[in-house]
Coordinates of C-alpha atoms in Angstrom, one line a residue:
M1 CA -0.1 -0.2 -0.2
F2 CA 2.8 2.2 0.5
T3 CA 5.4 3.6 -2.0
S4 CA 8.4 5.9 -1.1
L5 CA 9.1 9.0 -3.0
R6 CA 12.7 10.5 -2.5
K7 CA 12.1 13.9 -1.1
L8 CA 12.3 17.1 -3.2
A9 CA 14.5 19.9 -2.0
H10 CA 13.5 23.1 -2.0
R11 CA 15.7 26.0 -1.6
S12 CA 15.3 27.9 1.7
L13 CA 14.5 31.7 2.0
R14 CA 17.6 31.7 4.5
P15 CA 20.8 31.1 2.7
A16 CA 22.3 30.2 6.1
V17 CA 19.8 27.4 6.7
A18 CA 20.0 26.4 3.0
A19 CA 23.6 26.0 3.2
F20 CA 23.7 24.1 6.5
V21 CA 20.9 21.6 5.1
T22 CA 22.6 21.2 1.7
A23 CA 25.9 20.2 3.4
A24 CA 24.6 18.3 6.5
V25 CA 21.3 16.6 5.2
L26 CA 21.0 16.2 1.1
A27 CA 24.9 15.4 0.5
P28 CA 24.4 12.2 2.5
A29 CA 20.8 11.7 1.4
L30 CA 21.7 11.8 -1.9
S31 CA 25.1 10.4 -2.3
G32 CA 25.5 8.4 -5.3
A33 CA 22.8 9.5 -7.3
A34 CA 22.1 12.8 -9.4
A35 CA 21.0 15.9 -7.7
K36 CA 17.5 17.0 -8.7
K37 CA 17.1 20.3 -10.8
A38 CA 16.2 22.8 -8.1
P39 CA 12.6 24.3 -8.5
R40 CA 12.2 27.7 -10.2
R41 CA 11.0 29.3 -7.3
D42 CA 12.2 29.6 -3.6
F43 CA 10.4 28.2 -0.8
P44 CA 11.2 27.5 2.8
P45 CA 12.1 23.9 3.4
T46 CA 9.0 21.7 4.4
T47 CA 9.7 18.6 6.2
S48 CA 10.1 16.6 3.6
Y49 CA 13.5 18.5 3.0
T50 CA 14.4 18.6 6.6
T51 CA 12.9 18.0 9.8
I52 CA 14.3 18.9 13.7
E53 CA 15.3 16.4 16.1
G54 CA 17.0 16.5 19.8
V55 CA 20.8 16.6 19.7
D56 CA 20.8 14.0 23.1
P57 CA 16.9 12.6 23.4
E58 CA 18.3 10.8 26.4
A59 CA 19.6 13.7 28.5
P60 CA 17.3 15.5 31.0
Y61 CA 17.0 18.4 28.7
S62 CA 17.9 18.5 25.0
R63 CA 18.9 21.2 22.6
L64 CA 17.4 20.7 18.8
R65 CA 19.0 20.6 15.6
F66 CA 18.4 19.5 11.6
A67 CA 17.8 16.1 10.6
P68 CA 16.9 14.8 7.2
G69 CA 13.5 15.1 6.1
W70 CA 10.6 12.8 6.1
K71 CA 10.4 11.1 2.7
R72 CA 6.9 11.6 1.0
V73 CA 4.7 8.1 0.8
I74 CA 2.3 7.4 -1.9
R75 CA -0.8 5.8 -0.3
S76 CA -3.3 3.3 -2.4
D77 CA -5.3 2.0 0.1
L78 CA -8.8 3.0 -1.6
G79 CA -7.9 1.2 -4.8
A80 CA -6.4 3.6 -6.8
S81 CA -2.8 2.6 -8.2
P82 CA -0.1 5.3 -8.8
V83 CA 0.0 5.7 -12.8
R84 CA 3.6 6.7 -14.0
G85 CA 3.8 10.7 -15.8
R86 CA 0.9 11.9 -13.8
H87 CA 3.2 14.7 -12.7
K88 CA 3.2 15.7 -16.0
R89 CA -0.7 15.4 -16.7
R90 CA -2.1 16.7 -13.1
D91 CA -3.9 19.9 -12.5
S92 CA -4.5 21.7 -9.1
L93 CA -8.4 21.6 -8.1
V94 CA -7.7 23.1 -4.7
Y95 CA -4.7 24.4 -2.3
F96 CA -5.0 25.0 1.1
A97 CA -3.4 24.7 4.8
Q98 CA -4.6 23.2 7.9
L99 CA -3.4 24.6 11.3
S100 CA -4.9 23.2 14.4
D101 CA -5.0 23.0 18.2
F102 CA -3.6 26.5 18.9
Q103 CA -4.7 26.0 22.5
L104 CA -3.6 29.5 23.4
A105 CA -3.6 29.6 27.1
D106 CA -4.2 32.7 29.5
E107 CA -1.8 31.2 32.0
E108 CA -2.4 33.7 34.2
G109 CA -6.0 32.9 34.4
P110 CA -7.6 31.7 38.0
A111 CA -9.8 28.8 36.3
R112 CA -6.4 27.5 34.7
V113 CA -6.2 23.9 36.8
E114 CA -2.5 23.1 36.5
A115 CA -2.6 21.1 39.6
L116 CA -4.6 18.3 37.5
D117 CA -1.3 17.8 36.0
L118 CA 0.2 16.8 38.7
G119 CA 0.1 13.3 40.9
G120 CA -0.6 10.9 37.9
T121 CA -4.2 12.1 36.9
P122 CA -5.4 11.2 33.8
F123 CA -5.0 15.2 32.4
T124 CA -1.9 15.9 30.7
S125 CA -2.7 19.1 29.1
A126 CA -3.9 21.1 31.8
W127 CA -0.3 22.7 31.9
R128 CA 2.6 23.0 29.6
P129 CA 5.9 24.6 30.3
Q130 CA 5.8 26.2 26.8
E131 CA 2.3 27.7 27.0
A132 CA 3.2 31.2 27.8
F133 CA 4.8 31.6 24.5
G134 CA 1.4 30.3 22.5
P135 CA 0.7 33.5 20.8
Q136 CA 4.3 33.9 19.5
T137 CA 4.6 30.5 18.1
V138 CA 1.5 30.9 16.5
D139 CA 2.9 34.2 15.0
Q140 CA 5.5 32.2 13.4
V141 CA 3.2 29.6 12.3
I142 CA 1.4 32.3 10.6
R143 CA 4.5 33.8 8.9
Q144 CA 5.6 30.4 7.5
I145 CA 2.1 29.9 6.3
N146 CA 2.4 33.0 4.3
R147 CA 5.4 32.1 2.7
F148 CA 3.8 29.0 1.1
E149 CA 1.1 31.2 -0.7
D150 CA 2.2 29.2 -3.7
S151 CA 2.2 25.7 -3.4
P152 CA 5.5 23.5 -3.1
I153 CA 3.6 21.0 -5.3
R154 CA 4.5 21.4 -9.2
H155 CA 1.4 20.5 -11.6
R156 CA 1.6 20.5 -15.4
R157 CA 3.5 22.9 -16.9
S158 CA 5.3 23.6 -13.5
R159 CA 3.0 25.8 -12.1
H160 CA 2.6 26.2 -8.4
T161 CA -1.2 26.9 -7.3
K162 CA -2.0 29.8 -5.2
M163 CA -3.4 29.0 -1.6
A164 CA -7.3 29.3 -1.4
A165 CA -7.9 29.5 2.1
V166 CA -6.4 28.3 5.7
I167 CA -8.7 26.2 7.8
T168 CA -8.2 25.6 11.5
T169 CA -9.5 22.3 12.9
G170 CA -10.6 23.5 16.6
D171 CA -8.9 24.3 19.8
N172 CA -7.7 27.7 18.9
A173 CA -8.6 28.8 22.6
D174 CA -7.4 26.8 25.6
N175 CA -10.0 27.5 28.2
Q176 CA -13.1 28.8 26.7
Q177 CA -12.2 32.4 27.5
A178 CA -12.7 35.5 25.4
N179 CA -9.7 37.1 25.5
E180 CA -8.1 33.5 24.2
V181 CA -10.4 33.8 21.4
E182 CA -9.6 37.5 21.0
W183 CA -6.0 36.5 20.4
T184 CA -7.0 33.7 17.9
V185 CA -8.7 36.8 15.8
K186 CA -6.0 39.1 16.2
L187 CA -3.5 36.4 14.8
L188 CA -5.5 35.2 11.9
E189 CA -6.2 38.9 11.0
G190 CA -3.1 40.6 12.1
G191 CA -2.5 43.8 14.2
R192 CA -1.3 44.7 18.0
L193 CA -1.5 41.6 20.4
M194 CA -1.4 41.9 23.8
P195 CA -0.7 38.5 25.4
N196 CA -0.9 39.7 28.9
S197 CA -4.1 39.2 31.1
G198 CA -5.1 41.0 34.5
V199 CA -6.0 44.3 35.7
D200 CA -5.3 46.0 39.2
A201 CA -7.8 45.9 41.4
P202 CA -8.1 46.8 45.4
G203 CA -7.7 43.5 47.6
C204 CA -6.4 41.4 44.8
G205 CA -2.3 41.9 45.0
P206 CA 0.4 44.5 45.1
V207 CA -0.2 47.5 42.7
G208 CA 1.7 46.8 39.6
E209 CA 1.5 43.2 39.6
A210 CA -1.1 43.1 36.7
Q211 CA 1.8 44.2 34.2
R212 CA 4.1 41.2 35.3
Y213 CA 3.1 37.5 34.9
T214 CA 1.6 35.8 37.9
G215 CA 1.4 32.2 37.9
V216 CA 2.7 28.8 38.7
Q217 CA 5.7 29.3 36.9
D218 CA 7.0 32.0 39.2
F219 CA 7.6 30.2 42.8
G220 CA 7.3 33.8 44.4
D221 CA 3.4 33.7 43.3
T222 CA 2.2 30.1 44.4
L223 CA 2.4 27.5 47.0
E224 CA 3.4 24.9 44.3
S225 CA 7.1 25.4 44.4
G226 CA 9.6 22.7 42.5
Q227 CA 6.6 21.1 40.9
F228 CA 6.3 23.3 37.9
Y229 CA 9.0 24.8 35.7
D230 CA 10.2 28.5 37.1
P231 CA 12.7 29.8 34.1
D232 CA 14.1 32.0 37.2
R233 CA 15.2 29.4 39.5
P234 CA 14.7 26.1 37.6
S235 CA 14.4 23.1 40.5
G236 CA 12.9 19.3 40.7
P237 CA 12.0 17.7 37.9
F238 CA 12.9 20.7 35.9
A239 CA 16.5 21.1 37.5
A240 CA 18.3 20.4 34.2
W241 CA 16.4 22.8 32.2
P242 CA 17.9 26.1 30.9
R243 CA 17.6 29.3 33.5
Y244 CA 16.2 32.0 31.3
P245 CA 15.6 35.3 34.0
G246 CA 12.7 37.4 33.4
L247 CA 11.2 34.9 30.8
M248 CA 7.8 34.8 32.0
D249 CA 7.5 38.7 32.6
R250 CA 9.1 38.8 28.9
A251 CA 6.3 36.7 27.5
Q252 CA 3.7 39.4 28.6
R253 CA 4.6 42.2 26.3
P254 CA 2.4 43.0 23.4
F255 CA 3.8 42.8 19.6
N256 CA 2.5 42.9 16.1
T257 CA 1.7 40.2 13.7
P258 CA 1.3 40.1 10.3
G259 CA -2.0 38.1 9.9
L260 CA -2.8 35.3 6.9
K261 CA -2.6 36.7 3.6
V262 CA -5.8 34.4 2.6
P263 CA -9.3 33.8 4.2
S264 CA -9.5 31.7 7.3
Y265 CA -12.0 29.5 8.2
V266 CA -12.6 28.4 12.0
A267 CA -14.3 25.0 13.1
F268 CA -14.9 24.7 16.9
G269 CA -13.0 22.5 19.2
N270 CA -13.7 21.1 22.9
H271 CA -11.3 23.8 24.4
D272 CA -13.1 26.5 22.7
G273 CA -16.2 25.5 24.3
L274 CA -15.6 23.5 27.4
V275 CA -13.7 24.9 30.4
Q276 CA -10.2 23.4 29.9
G277 CA -11.8 21.6 27.1
N278 CA -13.9 19.0 29.6
A279 CA -16.7 20.7 31.3
W280 CA -19.6 22.8 30.7
A281 CA -19.2 26.4 31.9
N282 CA -21.2 27.2 34.8
A283 CA -21.7 30.0 36.7
G284 CA -19.5 29.2 39.6
F285 CA -16.6 28.8 37.2
E286 CA -17.0 31.9 35.4
A287 CA -16.9 33.6 39.0
V288 CA -13.5 32.1 39.6
S289 CA -12.5 32.6 35.9
T290 CA -13.0 36.6 36.3
G291 CA -12.1 36.9 40.0
C292 CA -8.8 37.2 41.9
L293 CA -8.6 33.8 43.8
K294 CA -6.9 31.3 41.9
P295 CA -7.2 27.6 43.2
L296 CA -4.1 25.6 43.9
Q297 CA -5.9 23.0 45.1
S298 CA -5.4 19.5 43.4
G299 CA -9.1 17.6 42.7
G300 CA -11.3 16.4 40.0
L301 CA -12.5 18.5 37.3
G302 CA -16.1 19.9 38.3
S303 CA -15.6 19.1 41.8
S304 CA -12.8 20.9 44.2
A305 CA -10.6 22.0 41.0
L306 CA -12.1 25.3 41.1
F307 CA -13.6 25.5 44.7
T308 CA -11.2 25.5 47.1
S309 CA -10.2 27.1 50.8
P310 CA -8.4 30.1 50.8
D311 CA -5.4 28.6 52.6
R312 CA -5.0 26.7 49.3
S313 CA -5.3 29.8 47.2
V314 CA -3.4 32.7 46.2
L315 CA -4.4 36.3 44.9
V316 CA -4.0 37.3 41.1
P317 CA -5.0 40.2 39.5
P318 CA -8.6 39.7 37.9
D319 CA -10.0 40.3 34.5
P320 CA -13.4 40.6 32.8
E321 CA -12.1 39.6 29.5
R322 CA -11.1 35.9 31.2
R323 CA -15.2 35.4 31.2
F324 CA -16.2 32.5 29.2
V325 CA -17.9 32.7 26.0
D326 CA -21.0 30.8 24.9
R327 CA -21.2 29.6 21.4
K328 CA -23.0 32.6 19.7
E329 CA -20.4 35.1 21.3
Y330 CA -17.2 32.8 20.0
M331 CA -18.7 33.5 16.8
D332 CA -19.5 37.4 17.2
L333 CA -15.8 37.7 18.5
H334 CA -14.5 36.7 14.6
V335 CA -17.1 39.7 13.0
T336 CA -14.6 42.7 12.9
G337 CA -15.0 43.3 9.2
K338 CA -11.6 42.1 8.2
Q339 CA -13.0 39.1 6.7
A340 CA -16.6 39.8 5.2
D341 CA -17.7 35.6 5.9
A342 CA -16.4 36.3 9.8
H343 CA -14.5 33.4 8.8
G344 CA -16.7 30.9 7.9
F345 CA -19.4 31.8 10.9
A346 CA -21.4 34.5 8.4
L347 CA -21.8 31.6 5.9
V348 CA -24.3 29.6 8.5
D349 CA -27.6 28.6 6.7
P350 CA -30.0 31.2 8.0
Q351 CA -32.8 28.7 8.3
E352 CA -30.1 26.8 10.9
T353 CA -29.7 30.1 12.8
A354 CA -33.3 30.5 13.6
A355 CA -34.1 27.2 14.0
S356 CA -31.3 26.9 16.8
G357 CA -31.9 30.3 18.4
G358 CA -28.4 31.5 17.1
Q359 CA -26.2 28.4 18.2
A360 CA -25.8 26.8 14.8
S361 CA -22.2 27.1 13.8
Y362 CA -21.6 24.9 10.8
Y363 CA -21.3 26.2 7.3
A364 CA -20.1 25.4 3.7
F365 CA -18.0 27.7 1.4
A366 CA -16.4 26.8 -2.1
P367 CA -12.9 27.9 -1.8
R368 CA -12.4 27.0 -5.7
K369 CA -15.0 26.2 -8.4
G370 CA -15.8 22.4 -8.0
V371 CA -14.9 22.2 -4.4
R372 CA -17.0 22.4 -1.4
M373 CA -15.8 22.5 2.2
I374 CA -17.8 21.7 5.1
S375 CA -17.1 23.0 8.5
I376 CA -18.7 20.4 11.5
N377 CA -19.1 21.5 15.0
T378 CA -18.2 18.3 16.9
V379 CA -18.2 19.6 20.7
A380 CA -20.2 17.2 23.1
E381 CA -21.6 20.1 25.2
G382 CA -23.6 18.8 28.1
E383 CA -22.9 17.4 31.5
T384 CA -20.5 14.6 31.4
I385 CA -16.9 15.3 31.8
G386 CA -14.8 14.4 28.8
S387 CA -13.2 15.9 25.9
E388 CA -14.3 13.4 23.1
G389 CA -16.9 14.4 20.5
N390 CA -20.4 13.8 18.7
L391 CA -22.7 15.5 16.4
D392 CA -26.1 16.1 17.4
D393 CA -29.2 15.3 15.2
P394 CA -29.9 18.5 13.6
Q395 CA -26.3 19.2 12.6
F396 CA -26.2 15.5 11.3
R397 CA -29.5 16.2 9.1
W398 CA -27.9 19.6 7.7
L399 CA -24.7 17.7 6.9
E400 CA -26.7 15.1 4.8
R401 CA -28.4 17.7 2.7
T402 CA -25.2 19.6 2.5
I403 CA -23.1 17.0 0.8
A404 CA -26.2 15.8 -1.1
A405 CA -26.5 19.4 -2.9
A406 CA -22.7 19.3 -3.3
E407 CA -22.6 15.8 -5.2
K408 CA -26.0 16.9 -7.5
A409 CA -23.7 19.9 -8.3
G410 CA -20.8 17.9 -9.4
E411 CA -18.4 19.4 -6.7
L412 CA -15.9 17.5 -4.5
V413 CA -16.9 17.6 -0.8
I414 CA -14.1 17.8 2.1
V415 CA -15.5 17.7 5.3
F416 CA -13.1 19.5 8.5
G417 CA -13.8 19.3 11.9
H418 CA -12.3 19.2 15.1
H419 CA -12.5 15.5 16.5
P420 CA -11.7 12.7 14.2
I421 CA -13.9 9.5 13.5
R422 CA -12.4 7.8 16.1
S423 CA -13.0 10.4 18.9
L424 CA -16.5 10.7 18.0
T425 CA -17.5 8.6 20.9
Q426 CA -19.2 10.7 23.9
N427 CA -22.3 10.2 25.0
S428 CA -23.5 13.9 26.3
T429 CA -26.1 15.9 25.1
D430 CA -26.9 19.7 25.3
E431 CA -30.0 18.8 27.2
D432 CA -27.8 17.6 30.3
V433 CA -27.5 21.1 31.4
P434 CA -30.1 24.0 32.2
P435 CA -31.6 25.8 29.5
C436 CA -30.4 29.4 29.1
D437 CA -33.4 31.1 30.6
D438 CA -31.1 33.0 32.9
R439 CA -27.7 33.0 31.5
R440 CA -26.4 34.9 34.6
T441 CA -27.5 32.0 37.0
A442 CA -27.0 29.1 34.5
G443 CA -23.6 30.0 33.0
P444 CA -22.3 30.6 29.8
G445 CA -22.6 26.8 29.1
C446 CA -26.5 26.7 29.5
D447 CA -28.2 25.1 26.5
G448 CA -29.3 27.7 24.6
D449 CA -30.7 25.5 21.2
P450 CA -34.1 24.6 21.6
R451 CA -34.1 21.8 19.2
T452 CA -33.8 18.6 20.8
S453 CA -30.1 17.2 20.2
T454 CA -30.9 13.1 20.1
P455 CA -30.4 11.0 18.6
L456 CA -26.7 11.8 19.0
H457 CA -24.3 10.7 16.0
F458 CA -20.8 9.0 16.7
G459 CA -18.0 7.9 14.8
P460 CA -19.5 4.8 13.0
D461 CA -22.6 7.3 11.9
L462 CA -20.2 10.0 10.3
Q463 CA -18.0 7.5 8.5
Q464 CA -21.2 5.6 7.2
L465 CA -22.4 9.0 5.7
L466 CA -19.5 10.1 4.0
L467 CA -19.3 6.6 2.6
D468 CA -22.3 6.9 1.4
H469 CA -21.8 9.5 -0.7
P470 CA -18.8 9.0 -3.5
A471 CA -18.4 13.0 -3.8
V472 CA -16.8 13.1 -0.2
I473 CA -12.8 12.6 -0.5
A474 CA -11.5 13.9 2.8
Y475 CA -12.3 14.4 6.5
V476 CA -9.5 16.7 8.0
A477 CA -9.2 16.8 12.0
G478 CA -7.2 17.9 14.8
H479 CA -7.5 17.2 18.7
T480 CA -5.0 14.2 18.7
H481 CA -2.2 16.5 18.4
E482 CA -0.5 13.9 16.0
H483 CA -0.2 13.2 12.4
K484 CA -2.2 10.4 11.6
I485 CA -4.1 9.3 8.1
T486 CA -6.5 6.7 8.1
P487 CA -8.0 5.0 4.8
F488 CA -12.0 4.5 4.9
Q489 CA -13.0 2.1 1.9
R490 CA -16.0 1.5 0.9
S491 CA -17.7 -2.2 2.2
G492 CA -16.8 -5.5 0.3
G493 CA -13.4 -4.1 -0.9
A494 CA -14.9 -2.0 -3.4
P495 CA -12.5 0.8 -5.2
G496 CA -13.3 4.1 -3.5
G497 CA -13.8 5.9 -0.2
F498 CA -12.5 9.1 1.8
W499 CA -9.1 9.7 3.8
G500 CA -9.1 10.7 7.2
I501 CA -6.6 13.2 7.9
E502 CA -5.4 14.3 11.2
T503 CA -2.6 16.7 12.0
A504 CA -0.2 17.7 14.8
S505 CA -0.8 20.3 16.9
E506 CA 0.7 24.0 17.2
V507 CA 1.2 23.6 20.9
D508 CA 3.2 20.2 21.4
W509 CA 5.8 18.3 19.5
P510 CA 6.5 18.9 16.6
I511 CA 4.6 22.0 16.2
N512 CA 3.6 21.4 12.9
S513 CA 1.1 22.4 10.1
R514 CA 0.1 20.7 7.2
L515 CA -0.3 21.8 3.7
L516 CA -2.9 20.1 1.6
E517 CA -3.5 20.2 -2.5
V518 CA -5.9 18.0 -4.6
M519 CA -4.9 17.3 -8.2
D520 CA -6.6 15.8 -10.6
N521 CA -4.3 13.1 -12.4
R522 CA -6.4 13.2 -15.4
D523 CA -6.3 9.4 -15.7
G524 CA -9.2 8.6 -13.5
T525 CA -7.5 9.1 -10.5
L526 CA -7.3 12.0 -7.7
S527 CA -4.2 12.7 -5.6
I528 CA -4.3 14.8 -2.2
F529 CA -0.7 15.8 -1.2
G530 CA -0.2 16.6 2.5
T531 CA 3.0 18.1 3.5
A532 CA 4.1 18.8 6.9
I533 CA 5.7 22.0 8.0
D534 CA 7.6 23.4 11.1
H535 CA 7.0 26.9 12.1
G536 CA 9.1 29.5 10.3
G537 CA 11.2 30.6 13.5
R538 CA 14.6 30.4 14.4
L539 CA 16.2 26.7 15.3
D540 CA 18.2 27.9 17.8
A541 CA 16.8 29.1 21.5
P542 CA 19.0 31.3 23.3
A543 CA 21.7 30.3 25.7
P544 CA 21.0 29.3 29.1
G545 CA 21.4 32.2 31.5
K546 CA 20.9 35.1 29.3
D547 CA 18.4 37.8 30.5
A548 CA 15.0 37.3 28.7
K549 CA 14.4 41.1 28.9
G550 CA 16.0 41.3 25.4
F551 CA 14.4 38.1 23.6
S552 CA 12.8 38.9 20.3
E553 CA 9.1 37.2 19.7
E554 CA 11.1 34.6 17.5
Q555 CA 13.4 33.7 20.2
L556 CA 10.2 33.0 22.3
A557 CA 8.9 30.7 19.6
A558 CA 12.5 29.1 19.0
I559 CA 12.2 28.2 23.3
A560 CA 8.7 27.3 23.1
R561 CA 9.7 24.5 20.5
E562 CA 12.7 23.5 22.5
F563 CA 10.5 23.2 25.6
A564 CA 7.8 21.2 23.5
F565 CA 10.2 18.6 22.7
N566 CA 11.4 18.3 25.9
D567 CA 7.9 18.1 27.7
P568 CA 8.2 15.1 30.2
Q569 CA 4.5 14.1 29.2
V570 CA 4.0 14.6 25.4
G571 CA 7.5 15.6 24.0
G572 CA 9.1 14.5 21.3
K573 CA 11.8 12.0 23.7
G574 CA 11.5 8.2 22.9
K575 CA 10.0 6.0 20.6
S576 CA 6.8 8.1 19.9
M577 CA 8.4 11.2 19.0
G578 CA 5.4 13.2 20.3
G579 CA 2.7 13.6 17.9
S580 CA 4.9 12.7 14.8
G581 CA 3.1 9.6 13.9
K582 CA 4.5 6.8 11.4
P583 CA 6.3 7.7 8.2
E584 CA 3.0 7.0 6.3
D585 CA 0.9 9.6 8.3
R586 CA 3.5 12.9 7.3
N587 CA 4.2 13.8 3.9
V588 CA 2.0 11.8 1.6
E589 CA 0.1 11.5 -1.4
L590 CA -3.1 9.9 -1.0
L591 CA -4.6 8.4 -4.3
L592 CA -8.2 7.5 -4.5
P593 CA -10.6 7.0 -7.6
D594 CA -12.0 10.3 -9.1
P595 CA -16.0 10.3 -8.4
R596 CA -17.1 12.9 -10.9

């Protein structure tokens, strides 16, 4: 099923990087073989050209270095075989990029439950050592996407297609907070971004504290000394990590971000719609989030985690922008006038909006003639604690109708959402939580949709629906923070089906995005090219011991990448390589019969 392709070399935008990779990577890789003709245009290196690895993965803390690229793998699991010479015939149908799981965290917020990451609990995403540098990292991600405005894959006559759109497959925010959503929109659209939060208030800590970092990564602020990474004085499990005096305060400074050059389209993730991606936002949780008493008690989410005694709490500057947003406010925050369709939310069917009381958040659009992209909301909103997803019945019926209409019009269909099919398992309904008769008492997680959500639909239901329509060629998702490609074939081994595409996150190792392009091979088959790319910032983090006051945003992103590799829970050490996946999940050409 798998055929290896020798990786294509692209010249770097940075001569120093190009020289290094040519000498250290390409020469050994191409030893004994003739070098391929260089492309006509300059592109930054994709991961098919060079990747990043730890210098000493067995060490308590490892720096990073360049490594040989991931070869492109041709996959023919769906019954379409590669035909020689197709690169001379193929036409591009659509070229777009996928970003997933920014998880932009207001790391100073009182409703953060970092203590859940301690003591062997099943929660492994309540705290990350690199989370304070999320905005700076995503800034470098977006700058890199802009460098790939032209596709790195050539089609006939050596043309490079212009990017049509960027999709974000959920979890842009980390804790359902308004300020995290506002940061997301600013990064997508460009402008001045303030990553700090908190305002000085009487009785909520010393005057001026709001201008500095306050949280578990400053042992002077909390009672949890030694259990988290404090860059001013690393200790405990982080004793071997670099010391960067003033790093957490440096991360709070505002900076300018360019925004994307092409339209972007947003799907909901569980961290966008649930507290810490797991619990519905009741009024008590929101009072903690906007207040100035930060709990430090370790306990189960939904029980004692956000409600604890004063002797296990610390004072922090409060902030009304830490309020939890409901689905409607989340969509409204994307209405800025800079993108006319509000990143897709202005495209919601008016009938669905009316029937749902303004809660419907799924939509469809055509980035190119002949291609229909459909965004779905897979967040399981309800009383059950959990991060997995489902589809309620009204949305599922809309999806059926929308795919059928696209198929009738002769369009190819690409569906995208947050949870992959294997994660659509949560049996939790909107009706499990109180209705929004009084949002102030019920909280922003109340049920504002008057429609009945049942019967719920899970992974097998979505899989069968997509298989029932040959026009569907892919379902693109995030959530798992790993590269994974799954073929979904028609029953009985008949040719055809669709590809499930999961892409790693922008917060955990390897911090990758994915370029996707659909090609018509003009031989009865289609190819979906998937190419992973690193963020565009520098590789080398500053030397340990340097005062962080003078660090640039690009250096903060370099530190974040290095911290992500060394993260003791989900880093890149060991055989798992974090979310890098297997070779057949990374850089791929996915073949399938052309259903048209």
